[in-house]
Coordinates of C-alpha atoms in Angstrom, one line a residue:
M1 CA -165.0 -29.3 -104.2
Q2 CA -162.7 -26.0 -103.4
I3 CA -164.3 -24.0 -100.3
K4 CA -164.7 -20.3 -100.8
L5 CA -165.3 -18.1 -97.6
Y6 CA -164.9 -13.9 -97.3
D7 CA -163.1 -12.9 -94.4
T8 CA -164.2 -10.5 -92.8
Y9 CA -160.6 -9.2 -91.8
T10 CA -159.2 -8.6 -95.2
R11 CA -162.6 -7.7 -96.5
Q12 CA -162.7 -11.0 -99.0
L13 CA -163.9 -14.2 -100.3
R14 CA -161.1 -16.2 -99.0
E15 CA -160.1 -19.9 -100.7
F16 CA -160.1 -22.5 -97.6
R17 CA -157.1 -24.0 -96.6
S18 CA -156.9 -25.5 -93.2
N19 CA -154.3 -25.0 -90.9
V20 CA -154.3 -28.8 -91.0
P21 CA -154.2 -31.0 -93.5
G22 CA -158.3 -32.8 -93.4
K23 CA -158.4 -30.3 -90.0
V24 CA -160.6 -27.5 -89.1
G25 CA -160.6 -25.2 -86.0
L26 CA -164.1 -24.3 -86.1
Y27 CA -164.9 -21.1 -82.8
A28 CA -168.1 -19.5 -82.4
C29 CA -169.4 -17.3 -79.8
G30 CA -171.7 -18.7 -78.1
P31 CA -174.9 -16.7 -76.2
T32 CA -175.0 -15.1 -72.6
V33 CA -176.8 -16.7 -70.7
Y34 CA -179.5 -14.3 -69.4
D35 CA -182.5 -15.0 -71.3
Y36 CA -184.0 -16.4 -74.2
A37 CA -182.3 -17.2 -76.9
H38 CA -184.2 -15.2 -79.7
I39 CA -185.1 -16.5 -83.3
G40 CA -182.1 -13.4 -85.0
N41 CA -179.4 -15.1 -82.6
L42 CA -180.5 -18.3 -83.2
R43 CA -180.3 -17.3 -87.3
T44 CA -176.1 -17.4 -86.8
Y45 CA -176.4 -19.8 -85.5
L46 CA -177.9 -22.1 -88.1
F47 CA -175.2 -19.7 -90.6
E48 CA -171.7 -21.7 -87.7
D49 CA -173.9 -25.4 -88.5
L50 CA -174.6 -24.4 -92.4
L51 CA -170.9 -24.0 -92.6
R52 CA -170.2 -26.7 -89.9
R53 CA -171.7 -29.1 -92.2
T54 CA -170.3 -27.8 -95.4
L55 CA -166.3 -27.9 -94.1
E56 CA -167.4 -31.7 -93.6
A57 CA -169.4 -32.4 -96.7
G58 CA -165.4 -31.3 -97.8
G59 CA -164.5 -34.0 -96.5
Y60 CA -162.8 -31.8 -92.8
E61 CA -163.0 -33.0 -89.5
V62 CA -164.2 -30.2 -87.9
N63 CA -163.5 -30.1 -83.7
H64 CA -166.3 -27.4 -82.9
V65 CA -165.7 -25.5 -80.0
V66 CA -169.2 -22.9 -78.4
N67 CA -168.4 -20.4 -75.1
I68 CA -171.1 -20.3 -72.7
T69 CA -170.8 -16.7 -71.4
D70 CA -172.2 -16.8 -67.7
V71 CA -170.0 -14.1 -66.4
G72 CA -168.4 -10.4 -67.7
H73 CA -171.1 -9.3 -70.6
L74 CA -171.9 -6.6 -69.0
T75 CA -175.6 -4.6 -70.3
S76 CA -173.1 -1.6 -72.8
D77 CA -169.6 -2.2 -74.7
A78 CA -169.0 1.1 -72.6
D79 CA -168.3 -1.9 -69.9
T80 CA -170.2 0.1 -68.0
G81 CA -173.6 -0.9 -66.4
E82 CA -174.7 -3.7 -64.2
D83 CA -174.1 -7.9 -65.4
K84 CA -176.7 -9.2 -67.7
M85 CA -176.7 -11.9 -65.6
E86 CA -176.6 -10.3 -62.2
K87 CA -179.4 -8.7 -63.5
G88 CA -181.2 -12.1 -65.3
A89 CA -181.5 -12.4 -61.4
A90 CA -182.5 -9.9 -60.0
R91 CA -185.3 -10.7 -62.8
T92 CA -186.5 -13.8 -62.6
G93 CA -186.0 -14.0 -58.2
R94 CA -183.0 -16.7 -58.9
T95 CA -179.2 -17.1 -58.3
A96 CA -177.2 -16.2 -61.0
W97 CA -176.1 -19.8 -61.3
E98 CA -179.8 -21.3 -61.6
I99 CA -179.6 -19.5 -64.5
A100 CA -177.3 -20.3 -66.0
E101 CA -178.4 -22.7 -66.4
L102 CA -181.5 -22.9 -66.9
Y103 CA -181.1 -20.9 -70.0
T104 CA -178.6 -22.6 -71.4
L105 CA -180.5 -26.4 -71.7
A106 CA -183.1 -23.8 -73.3
F107 CA -180.6 -23.2 -76.0
K108 CA -179.1 -26.1 -76.5
D109 CA -182.9 -27.6 -76.7
D110 CA -183.6 -24.4 -78.5
L111 CA -181.0 -26.1 -80.7
E112 CA -182.0 -29.4 -81.6
K113 CA -185.4 -28.2 -82.9
L114 CA -183.7 -26.8 -85.7
N115 CA -181.4 -29.4 -86.3
I116 CA -178.3 -27.7 -85.6
Q117 CA -175.0 -30.3 -84.6
T118 CA -173.8 -30.1 -81.6
P119 CA -170.5 -29.1 -81.1
T120 CA -167.3 -31.0 -79.7
L121 CA -166.8 -29.4 -77.2
W122 CA -169.2 -26.6 -74.9
C123 CA -167.1 -24.9 -72.1
R124 CA -168.1 -22.4 -70.0
A125 CA -166.2 -18.6 -69.0
T126 CA -166.7 -19.2 -65.3
D127 CA -165.2 -22.4 -65.7
H128 CA -161.7 -21.4 -67.4
I129 CA -161.3 -17.9 -64.6
E130 CA -157.5 -19.4 -63.5
E131 CA -157.2 -19.0 -67.7
Q132 CA -158.6 -15.4 -68.1
I133 CA -156.0 -14.3 -64.9
A134 CA -153.2 -15.6 -66.6
D135 CA -154.0 -13.8 -70.6
I136 CA -154.5 -10.6 -68.2
R137 CA -151.0 -11.4 -66.5
K138 CA -149.6 -12.0 -69.6
I139 CA -150.6 -8.3 -71.2
E140 CA -150.1 -6.5 -68.3
Q141 CA -146.8 -8.1 -68.1
E142 CA -146.2 -6.3 -71.8
G143 CA -147.3 -2.9 -70.5
F144 CA -150.4 -2.6 -72.5
T145 CA -152.8 -2.4 -69.2
Y146 CA -153.5 1.0 -66.6
I147 CA -155.9 0.3 -63.3
T148 CA -158.6 2.0 -62.6
S149 CA -161.5 2.6 -59.5
D150 CA -163.3 -0.1 -61.2
G151 CA -161.4 -2.5 -63.0
V152 CA -157.4 -3.4 -65.3
Y153 CA -158.5 -1.4 -68.4
F154 CA -156.5 -3.0 -71.8
D155 CA -155.2 0.3 -73.2
T156 CA -156.1 0.3 -77.3
S157 CA -153.5 2.9 -78.0
K158 CA -150.4 1.1 -77.2
L159 CA -151.2 -1.3 -80.6
D160 CA -151.2 0.4 -84.3
Q161 CA -153.2 -2.4 -85.5
Y162 CA -155.8 -1.9 -83.2
G163 CA -159.7 -2.1 -84.5
Y164 CA -158.2 -3.0 -88.0
L165 CA -160.8 -5.9 -88.3
A166 CA -163.4 -2.9 -88.2
R167 CA -161.8 -0.6 -89.9
L168 CA -162.5 1.7 -86.6
D169 CA -161.1 5.4 -87.2
V170 CA -159.9 5.3 -83.7
E171 CA -158.8 8.9 -84.3
G172 CA -162.2 9.9 -85.1
L173 CA -163.9 8.0 -81.9
E174 CA -161.5 9.8 -80.3
G175 CA -162.6 13.0 -81.4
G176 CA -165.7 12.8 -81.9
S177 CA -167.0 10.6 -79.1
R178 CA -170.0 11.0 -77.1
V179 CA -169.1 8.0 -74.0
E180 CA -168.8 9.2 -70.7
L181 CA -164.7 7.5 -70.0
G182 CA -165.1 7.8 -66.8
E183 CA -161.3 7.4 -65.7
K184 CA -161.1 5.2 -68.5
R185 CA -157.8 7.3 -71.7
N186 CA -159.0 5.8 -74.9
A187 CA -162.9 5.8 -76.1
T188 CA -162.5 2.3 -77.5
D189 CA -160.0 0.9 -74.6
F190 CA -161.6 -2.2 -72.3
A191 CA -162.4 -3.6 -68.8
L192 CA -160.4 -6.5 -68.2
W193 CA -160.9 -7.3 -65.2
K194 CA -163.6 -5.9 -63.2
F195 CA -163.4 -5.1 -59.0
S196 CA -166.3 -5.5 -56.9
P197 CA -167.9 -2.6 -55.4
E198 CA -167.1 -2.3 -52.0
N199 CA -169.2 -3.0 -49.4
E200 CA -171.2 -5.1 -51.8
S201 CA -171.0 -9.1 -52.5
R202 CA -170.9 -10.8 -56.0
Q203 CA -173.3 -13.5 -56.9
M204 CA -170.0 -14.2 -58.4
E205 CA -166.5 -13.1 -57.9
W206 CA -163.1 -15.0 -57.6
P207 CA -160.1 -14.3 -56.0
S208 CA -156.9 -12.2 -59.1
P209 CA -154.0 -10.5 -59.1
W210 CA -155.4 -7.1 -58.7
G211 CA -158.0 -7.7 -56.7
K212 CA -161.8 -9.7 -56.2
G213 CA -164.0 -9.1 -59.7
F214 CA -164.8 -11.0 -62.4
P215 CA -163.5 -11.1 -66.1
G216 CA -164.4 -8.5 -68.5
W217 CA -167.1 -10.1 -71.4
H218 CA -163.6 -10.3 -74.7
I219 CA -161.0 -12.2 -72.6
E220 CA -163.2 -15.7 -72.1
C221 CA -163.9 -15.5 -75.7
S222 CA -159.3 -15.3 -76.2
A223 CA -158.7 -17.4 -74.1
M224 CA -161.1 -20.6 -74.5
S225 CA -160.6 -20.0 -78.3
A226 CA -156.3 -20.9 -77.5
K227 CA -156.6 -23.1 -74.9
Y228 CA -158.6 -25.9 -77.0
L229 CA -157.8 -25.0 -80.7
G230 CA -154.4 -23.1 -80.0
P231 CA -153.5 -19.4 -80.2
Q232 CA -153.4 -19.8 -84.2
F233 CA -156.8 -21.6 -85.7
D234 CA -158.6 -21.8 -88.8
I235 CA -161.8 -20.1 -88.6
H236 CA -165.0 -17.5 -85.7
C237 CA -167.3 -17.6 -86.4
G238 CA -170.0 -14.8 -85.1
G239 CA -172.8 -12.2 -85.2
K240 CA -171.8 -9.1 -87.7
D241 CA -172.5 -6.7 -84.3
H242 CA -169.5 -8.9 -82.9
I243 CA -166.6 -6.7 -85.6
P244 CA -166.3 -3.4 -83.6
V245 CA -166.3 -3.9 -80.4
H246 CA -166.0 -7.2 -79.3
H247 CA -163.9 -9.8 -81.6
S248 CA -161.6 -6.5 -82.3
N249 CA -161.2 -7.3 -78.3
E250 CA -160.6 -10.1 -78.8
I251 CA -157.7 -9.4 -82.2
A252 CA -156.3 -7.2 -79.8
Q253 CA -155.8 -9.2 -76.4
S254 CA -154.2 -12.3 -78.2
N255 CA -152.0 -10.2 -81.2
V256 CA -150.5 -8.9 -76.9
C257 CA -150.5 -12.4 -75.0
Y258 CA -149.5 -14.6 -78.4
G259 CA -148.7 -12.5 -81.9
T260 CA -151.3 -13.9 -84.1
N261 CA -154.8 -12.6 -85.0
L262 CA -156.6 -15.6 -83.0
A263 CA -158.2 -16.7 -86.8
N264 CA -157.8 -17.2 -90.4
Y265 CA -160.6 -16.6 -91.1
W266 CA -163.3 -14.2 -89.3
M267 CA -166.7 -14.6 -90.6
H268 CA -170.0 -13.1 -89.3
G269 CA -174.2 -13.6 -89.6
Y270 CA -176.0 -10.9 -90.5
F271 CA -179.6 -9.8 -88.5
L272 CA -182.4 -10.9 -89.0
E273 CA -185.1 -8.0 -89.4
T274 CA -188.4 -7.0 -88.3
D275 CA -189.9 -3.4 -89.4
K276 CA -186.5 -2.2 -90.4
E277 CA -185.3 -2.6 -87.1
K278 CA -182.3 -5.6 -86.3
M279 CA -184.0 -8.2 -83.5
S280 CA -182.3 -7.4 -80.1
K281 CA -184.0 -8.7 -76.0
S282 CA -184.9 -5.4 -76.3
S283 CA -185.7 -3.7 -79.1
G284 CA -190.1 -4.6 -78.1
E285 CA -189.8 -7.4 -81.0
F286 CA -188.5 -10.1 -78.7
L287 CA -189.3 -13.6 -80.6
R288 CA -187.9 -16.8 -79.5
L289 CA -188.2 -20.7 -81.4
Q290 CA -190.5 -20.7 -79.0
T291 CA -193.3 -18.3 -79.9
L292 CA -192.9 -20.2 -83.2
I293 CA -194.0 -23.4 -82.2
D294 CA -196.8 -21.5 -80.4
K295 CA -198.2 -20.1 -83.5
G296 CA -198.4 -23.6 -85.3
Y297 CA -195.1 -23.6 -87.0
D298 CA -192.7 -26.3 -87.9
P299 CA -188.8 -25.0 -86.2
L300 CA -187.2 -26.3 -89.4
E301 CA -189.7 -24.4 -91.9
Y302 CA -187.4 -21.3 -90.4
R303 CA -184.5 -23.2 -91.7
Y304 CA -185.3 -23.2 -93.9
L305 CA -186.5 -19.4 -94.5
C306 CA -182.8 -19.3 -93.6
L307 CA -181.2 -20.7 -95.7
T308 CA -183.6 -18.9 -99.0
A309 CA -181.0 -15.5 -98.5
N310 CA -177.2 -15.7 -97.9
Y311 CA -175.6 -15.8 -94.1
R312 CA -173.8 -12.3 -95.4
S313 CA -177.5 -10.1 -95.8
D314 CA -179.6 -9.0 -93.2
L315 CA -183.0 -11.1 -93.3
K316 CA -186.4 -9.5 -93.2
F317 CA -188.8 -11.6 -91.5
T318 CA -192.0 -11.6 -91.7
W319 CA -195.2 -13.5 -90.8
E320 CA -195.8 -14.5 -94.4
S321 CA -192.4 -14.9 -95.3
L322 CA -192.2 -18.2 -92.7
D323 CA -195.7 -19.1 -94.3
S324 CA -193.6 -19.5 -97.9
A325 CA -190.8 -21.3 -96.6
A326 CA -193.9 -23.9 -94.7
T327 CA -195.3 -24.2 -97.5
A328 CA -191.7 -24.9 -99.8
L329 CA -190.5 -27.4 -97.1
G330 CA -194.3 -29.0 -97.0
R331 CA -193.8 -29.4 -100.4
L332 CA -190.0 -30.7 -101.1
R333 CA -190.8 -33.0 -98.3
K334 CA -194.2 -34.6 -99.7
A335 CA -191.9 -35.1 -103.1
T336 CA -189.0 -37.0 -100.7
H337 CA -191.1 -39.1 -99.2
Q338 CA -193.0 -39.9 -102.8
W339 CA -189.7 -41.1 -104.5
G340 CA -189.9 -43.8 -102.4
Q341 CA -186.6 -45.3 -101.9
P342 CA -183.4 -43.4 -102.6
D343 CA -181.5 -45.8 -105.3
S344 CA -178.4 -44.1 -107.0
V345 CA -176.9 -40.2 -106.3
N346 CA -176.7 -38.4 -109.6
E347 CA -173.3 -36.9 -109.2
P348 CA -172.7 -34.0 -111.7
L349 CA -175.7 -33.2 -110.5
L350 CA -174.6 -33.0 -106.7
A351 CA -171.5 -31.7 -107.8
Q352 CA -173.2 -28.5 -108.9
F353 CA -174.7 -28.6 -105.5
H354 CA -171.7 -28.4 -104.0
N355 CA -169.4 -25.7 -106.0
E356 CA -172.8 -23.6 -105.4
I357 CA -172.7 -23.9 -100.9
A358 CA -169.0 -24.1 -101.0
N359 CA -169.4 -20.3 -103.1
D360 CA -169.0 -18.3 -99.7
L361 CA -172.5 -20.9 -98.3
N362 CA -175.0 -19.6 -101.7
T363 CA -177.6 -20.7 -100.0
P364 CA -180.3 -18.8 -102.1
K365 CA -178.6 -20.7 -105.7
A366 CA -178.5 -24.3 -104.1
L367 CA -181.5 -24.1 -103.0
A368 CA -182.6 -23.1 -106.5
L369 CA -180.6 -26.9 -108.0
V370 CA -181.8 -28.4 -105.9
W371 CA -185.7 -27.6 -107.1
G372 CA -184.7 -27.1 -111.0
M373 CA -184.3 -31.3 -109.6
V374 CA -187.5 -31.4 -107.6
K375 CA -188.8 -30.8 -111.4
S376 CA -186.8 -32.6 -113.4
S377 CA -187.2 -35.5 -115.6
L378 CA -185.2 -38.0 -113.5
A379 CA -185.9 -40.8 -112.5
D380 CA -188.1 -40.5 -108.5
G381 CA -184.7 -42.9 -106.6
D382 CA -182.2 -41.0 -108.2
K383 CA -184.3 -38.2 -107.5
K384 CA -184.3 -39.2 -103.8
A385 CA -180.3 -40.5 -103.3
T386 CA -179.4 -36.8 -104.4
I387 CA -181.9 -34.2 -103.0
L388 CA -180.8 -36.8 -99.9
Q389 CA -176.7 -35.7 -99.9
M390 CA -178.6 -32.1 -100.0
D391 CA -179.4 -32.1 -96.9
Q392 CA -177.1 -34.0 -95.4
V393 CA -174.9 -29.9 -95.6
L394 CA -179.1 -28.0 -95.4
G395 CA -180.3 -30.5 -92.8
L396 CA -184.0 -29.7 -93.6
D397 CA -184.7 -33.8 -92.7
L398 CA -186.0 -35.0 -94.9
A399 CA -184.9 -38.6 -94.5
N400 CA -186.4 -38.7 -91.5
W401 CA -189.5 -36.5 -92.6
A402 CA -193.7 -38.7 -92.9
P403 CA -197.1 -37.5 -93.6
K404 CA -198.6 -37.2 -89.9
E405 CA -200.7 -40.3 -89.3
T406 CA -205.1 -38.9 -88.8
E407 CA -207.4 -40.1 -87.9
I408 CA -210.2 -40.3 -90.5
S409 CA -213.5 -39.7 -89.7
A410 CA -216.8 -41.8 -91.1
D411 CA -217.6 -37.8 -92.2
V412 CA -214.9 -37.7 -94.4
E413 CA -215.0 -42.0 -95.7
A414 CA -218.1 -39.9 -96.6
L415 CA -217.4 -37.5 -98.6
L416 CA -215.0 -39.4 -100.6
S417 CA -217.1 -42.2 -101.1
A418 CA -219.7 -39.9 -102.5
R419 CA -217.2 -37.9 -104.9
N420 CA -216.3 -42.5 -106.0
L421 CA -219.8 -42.5 -106.7
A422 CA -220.0 -38.5 -108.7
R423 CA -217.0 -39.4 -110.7
A424 CA -217.8 -43.2 -111.8
E425 CA -221.1 -40.9 -113.3
K426 CA -219.0 -38.5 -115.2
N427 CA -219.9 -35.6 -112.5
W428 CA -217.5 -33.4 -113.0
A429 CA -218.1 -30.9 -110.9
E430 CA -220.5 -32.1 -108.0
A431 CA -216.5 -34.8 -107.8
D432 CA -214.6 -31.6 -108.0
R433 CA -216.7 -30.1 -105.1
L434 CA -216.4 -32.9 -103.2
R435 CA -212.7 -32.9 -103.5
D436 CA -212.8 -29.1 -102.0
E437 CA -214.9 -29.8 -99.3
I438 CA -212.6 -32.8 -98.6
L439 CA -209.7 -30.4 -99.0
A440 CA -210.7 -28.7 -96.3
C441 CA -211.6 -31.0 -93.4
G442 CA -207.8 -31.5 -94.0
F443 CA -206.9 -34.4 -97.2
E444 CA -205.9 -34.5 -100.9
I445 CA -206.9 -37.0 -102.7
K446 CA -204.1 -39.0 -104.7
D447 CA -206.1 -41.2 -107.1
G448 CA -204.8 -44.1 -108.0
P449 CA -204.8 -47.5 -110.8
D450 CA -206.1 -49.3 -107.4
G451 CA -208.5 -46.0 -106.5
A452 CA -208.2 -42.9 -104.5
V453 CA -206.5 -43.3 -101.1
L454 CA -206.5 -40.3 -99.0
Q455 CA -203.3 -38.4 -97.6
S456 CA -203.0 -35.5 -95.1
V457 CA -202.0 -32.7 -95.6
N458 CA -200.3 -31.9 -93.3

């Protein structure tokens, strides 16, 4: 199938062509592990998993690299405030190293529950200080840095194309900036290396040619992605909030270090919204995946909800929309299970599905095609075989779902016996009343040639 992807850099839908035929280098900005991930964060990783699955369905071997930011991400994009890791350590009473491990494991557990494939490689910022220092030295040698009392900064005024990814009006930003510049020369300049405060010991700090300190947030991604995927790889992903600062700065660093834009395609997932605001850990609406689980939802019901909207559109989260997703996934699971053994894949339907998903990951249309097939007259075994192939991309794990085995109480058995008697006596009103009572107990009735069978609705 021919895959088309929206490239933020060119603002165009482009046919995907990899640098090396049959292989894809994919880099995704990973979590800053100072706290648990919220479900808005996780929507981005679901989009990236869908992208990877689509590429694999297209026959590509994907080298998927994800970083762990465990140092250098300050609380302000203006390079002010505390390091998020140091702040998280103070909040929890643990060391920065301990919370990095705690929240990294929690993040990986969330991915597993959402059936997100494990990356080919995880890479930690703290394991790549040497590579980051080497890139900063290269940028310095090319004349793009200056030093202030608190760090080494990238001088964005020296790079003509700075901010092109976000179409930044750099002159307008400079003229109307309300940012407290301090010693920064330009509002868009950013830290490559931050100095440790004098007479103060940080938990995470390293020696460098410029003094003891720690790397800025942006240098880690360009250094690690170039190390593992090369200085010009295929696709770089992240959330749309990365466009104006983090990814613009990655490109600037790479322009100077390697003479490239780092990636051929830049792709960005959009926000999950609650009450007309994007979800963030500071918004007061911090929903974890565990929050959904505690309320009785299956994590894959949240995955299904995210599939109902294109990754390039903001998705409004409500409990009602999650309930609707849970109902839809439940019906899809039951239908797939009841179709029995898979038979032959319907190749024309599968090709249509792949065409929809290959058109910039158009999941709403792909799901519409799935439901059209579910309601069609296609043989059950062929439906089963076809939907399991589709699910290789959707990631709903339909092949492994089965109804929960729930113990049937004597009271429910008695109700079923009474219903059978009512049906035998053609007392349909009483039979219907007993059916509703059984349903209220958590069971539905399947009438077949061998009699009525109870099945849990869970």
